[in-house]
Amino acid sequence: MPEPAEPRIRVARPADEEPLASLDRAAWSPLHAVMPEPQPPYPPFFDDRHAPDDYLVAEVDDRLVGYVRLAFPTGLAVNAHVRQIQGLVVAEEARGRGVGRALIRAAVEESRRRGARRLTLRVLGHNTPARRLYAAEGFVVEGVLPGEFLLAGEYVDDVLMGRSLL
Ligand SMILES: CC(C)(COP(=O)(O)OP(=O)(O)OC[C@H]1O[C@@H](n2cnc3c(N)ncnc32)[C@H](O)[C@@H]1OP(=O)(O)O)[C@@H](O)C(=O)NCCC(=O)NCCS
C-alpha cells in the first residue's frame, strides 16, 4: 500500500460549503459537540458569522478531509490580539494520519500571520484525542469549568487551553 499523501492546507472558499457541511454532519459526536445532532432541514454552513475566510481546510488527493475554524473570542478591540479555535474536525476515515496536526500547525501560522499574540480553545474533558493533539502542539490547560455540560447523561468538564504565538 502506498503511503497516504500529505494533507494540503488552504483557506476555505464558498464552493466548499457542501463538503464542509457533509463532513460536519457525518463527524457529529458527543465526544466533541455540545449542540444536539443536526437534523434536516440543515442550516447553511457559511453565514454572517461563519465566513469561508474563517476556515482552513485540509485536502488529501483533492478531497476535503478536515477543517479548523479561527475566530475572535469576542468582538472587543481590547481582545483583538487573541484568536480562538472554534471548530476542528477530521473525517473519520482520514484520522490518525497527521491531518489534525497539520491543521493545528496551519492555524498557529495563520493566526500569527493575522497578527495574533495568543491562540486559545475550549475542549471537552472527555475528548482524549483532541486534548493529546493540543498538548502536543504547545497548548496548556489554563482553566477548567467542572461539569459544565450534561452530555449523554454525563457531566463533562469544559477545558480552556491556550498558547502564546510570540
Ligand atoms: C481530534 C482530531 C481532530 C484529531 O485528528 P487526526 O487527524 O486523527 O489527528 P492526527 O493524526 O494529526 O494526530 C495527532 C496527535 O493527536 C493525538 N491523537 C489523535 N488521535 C488520537 C486518539 N484516537 N487517541 C489518543 N490521541 C490521539 C496524538 O497525540 C497524535 O499524535 P501521535 O500520532 O504522534 O500519537 C480528530 O480525532 C477529530 O476530528 N475528532 C472529532 C472532532 C473533535 O474532537 N474536534 C476537537 C474539538 S475541540
CSV table of N, CA and C and ligand atoms in Angstrom, one decimal, residues 27 29 31-32 85 87-91 94-102 121-124 127-134 136, ligand 1:
chain,number,residue,atom,x,y,z
A,27,ALA,N,-19.4,13.8,11.1
A,27,ALA,CA,-18.5,13.7,12.2
A,27,ALA,C,-19.1,14.0,13.6
A,29,SER,N,-20.5,14.1,17.1
A,29,SER,CA,-20.4,13.1,18.2
A,29,SER,C,-20.4,13.8,19.5
A,31,LEU,N,-18.6,13.3,21.8
A,31,LEU,CA,-17.2,13.4,22.3
A,31,LEU,C,-16.7,14.9,22.1
A,32,HIS,N,-17.2,15.6,21.1
A,32,HIS,CA,-16.7,16.9,20.9
A,32,HIS,C,-17.8,18.0,20.7
A,85,ILE,N,-9.6,28.9,18.4
A,85,ILE,CA,-10.1,27.8,17.5
A,85,ILE,C,-11.5,27.4,17.9
A,87,GLY,N,-13.7,25.1,16.3
A,87,GLY,CA,-14.1,24.0,15.5
A,87,GLY,C,-12.8,23.4,14.9
A,88,LEU,N,-12.7,22.1,15.0
A,88,LEU,CA,-11.7,21.3,14.4
A,88,LEU,C,-12.3,19.9,14.1
A,89,VAL,N,-12.3,19.5,12.9
A,89,VAL,CA,-12.9,18.2,12.5
A,89,VAL,C,-12.0,17.6,11.4
A,90,VAL,N,-11.8,16.3,11.6
A,90,VAL,CA,-11.1,15.5,10.6
A,90,VAL,C,-12.1,14.3,10.3
A,91,ALA,N,-12.3,14.0,9.0
A,91,ALA,CA,-13.2,12.9,8.6
A,91,ALA,C,-12.7,11.6,9.2
A,94,ALA,N,-10.1,9.6,7.7
A,94,ALA,CA,-8.8,10.2,7.4
A,94,ALA,C,-8.0,10.4,8.8
A,95,ARG,N,-8.6,9.9,9.9
A,95,ARG,CA,-7.9,10.2,11.2
A,95,ARG,C,-6.7,9.4,11.4
A,96,GLY,N,-5.8,9.8,12.3
A,96,GLY,CA,-4.7,9.1,12.7
A,96,GLY,C,-3.5,9.1,11.7
A,97,ARG,N,-3.6,10.1,10.8
A,97,ARG,CA,-2.5,10.2,9.7
A,97,ARG,C,-1.9,11.6,9.6
A,98,GLY,N,-2.1,12.4,10.7
A,98,GLY,CA,-1.5,13.7,10.8
A,98,GLY,C,-2.3,14.8,10.2
A,99,VAL,N,-3.5,14.6,9.8
A,99,VAL,CA,-4.3,15.7,9.2
A,99,VAL,C,-4.6,16.7,10.3
A,100,GLY,N,-5.1,16.2,11.5
A,100,GLY,CA,-5.4,17.2,12.6
A,100,GLY,C,-4.2,18.0,13.0
A,101,ARG,N,-3.0,17.3,13.1
A,101,ARG,CA,-1.8,18.1,13.5
A,101,ARG,C,-1.5,19.1,12.4
A,102,ALA,N,-1.6,18.8,11.1
A,102,ALA,CA,-1.3,19.7,10.1
A,102,ALA,C,-2.3,20.9,10.2
A,121,LEU,N,-8.6,27.9,22.9
A,121,LEU,CA,-9.6,27.0,22.5
A,121,LEU,C,-10.3,26.4,23.7
A,122,ARG,N,-11.4,25.8,23.5
A,122,ARG,CA,-12.1,25.0,24.5
A,122,ARG,C,-12.3,23.6,24.1
A,123,VAL,N,-12.1,22.7,25.0
A,123,VAL,CA,-12.2,21.2,24.6
A,123,VAL,C,-12.9,20.5,25.7
A,124,LEU,N,-13.8,19.5,25.4
A,124,LEU,CA,-14.4,18.8,26.4
A,124,LEU,C,-13.4,17.9,27.1
A,127,ASN,N,-12.6,14.4,25.8
A,127,ASN,CA,-12.1,14.3,24.4
A,127,ASN,C,-10.6,14.0,24.3
A,128,THR,N,-10.2,12.8,24.7
A,128,THR,CA,-8.8,12.5,24.8
A,128,THR,C,-8.0,12.7,23.5
A,129,PRO,N,-8.5,12.3,22.3
A,129,PRO,CA,-7.7,12.5,21.1
A,129,PRO,C,-7.4,14.0,20.9
A,130,ALA,N,-8.4,14.9,21.0
A,130,ALA,CA,-8.1,16.3,20.8
A,130,ALA,C,-7.2,16.9,21.9
A,131,ARG,N,-7.4,16.5,23.1
A,131,ARG,CA,-6.6,17.0,24.2
A,131,ARG,C,-5.1,16.6,24.0
A,132,ARG,N,-4.9,15.4,23.5
A,132,ARG,CA,-3.5,15.0,23.3
A,132,ARG,C,-2.9,15.8,22.2
A,133,LEU,N,-3.7,16.0,21.1
A,133,LEU,CA,-3.2,16.7,20.0
A,133,LEU,C,-2.8,18.2,20.4
A,134,TYR,N,-3.7,18.8,21.1
A,134,TYR,CA,-3.5,20.2,21.5
A,134,TYR,C,-2.2,20.3,22.4
A,136,ALA,N,0.3,18.3,22.5
A,136,ALA,CA,1.5,18.0,21.7
A,136,ALA,C,1.9,19.2,20.9
B,1,LIG,C1,-9.2,15.3,17.3
B,1,LIG,C2,-9.0,15.1,15.8
B,1,LIG,C3,-9.1,16.4,15.0
B,1,LIG,C4,-7.5,14.5,15.5
B,1,LIG,O1,-7.3,14.4,14.1
B,1,LIG,P1,-6.3,13.4,13.5
B,1,LIG,O2,-6.1,13.7,12.1
B,1,LIG,O3,-6.8,12.0,13.8
B,1,LIG,O4,-5.0,13.6,14.4
B,1,LIG,P2,-3.5,13.3,14.0
B,1,LIG,O5,-3.4,12.0,13.2
B,1,LIG,O6,-2.9,14.5,13.4
B,1,LIG,O7,-2.9,13.0,15.4
B,1,LIG,C5,-2.0,14.0,16.0
B,1,LIG,C6,-2.0,13.6,17.5
B,1,LIG,O8,-3.2,13.7,18.1
B,1,LIG,C7,-3.4,12.7,19.2
B,1,LIG,N1,-4.4,11.7,18.8
B,1,LIG,C8,-5.0,11.6,17.6
B,1,LIG,N2,-5.9,10.6,17.7
B,1,LIG,C9,-5.8,10.1,18.9
B,1,LIG,C10,-6.5,9.0,19.6
B,1,LIG,N3,-7.5,8.3,19.0
B,1,LIG,N4,-6.2,8.8,20.9
B,1,LIG,C11,-5.2,9.5,21.5
B,1,LIG,N5,-4.5,10.5,20.9
B,1,LIG,C12,-4.9,10.8,19.6
B,1,LIG,C13,-2.0,12.1,19.3
B,1,LIG,O9,-1.2,12.9,20.2
B,1,LIG,C14,-1.5,12.2,17.9
B,1,LIG,O10,-0.1,12.2,17.8
B,1,LIG,P3,0.7,10.8,17.5
B,1,LIG,O11,0.1,10.3,16.2
B,1,LIG,O12,2.1,11.2,17.4
B,1,LIG,O13,0.4,10.0,18.7
B,1,LIG,C15,-10.0,14.0,15.2
B,1,LIG,O14,-9.9,12.9,16.1
B,1,LIG,C16,-11.4,14.5,15.2
B,1,LIG,O15,-11.8,15.1,14.2
B,1,LIG,N6,-12.2,14.3,16.3
B,1,LIG,C17,-13.6,14.7,16.3
B,1,LIG,C18,-13.7,16.2,16.4
B,1,LIG,C19,-13.0,16.8,17.6
B,1,LIG,O16,-12.9,16.2,18.6
B,1,LIG,N7,-12.6,18.0,17.4
B,1,LIG,C20,-11.9,18.8,18.5
B,1,LIG,C21,-12.9,19.6,19.2
B,1,LIG,S1,-12.2,20.6,20.5
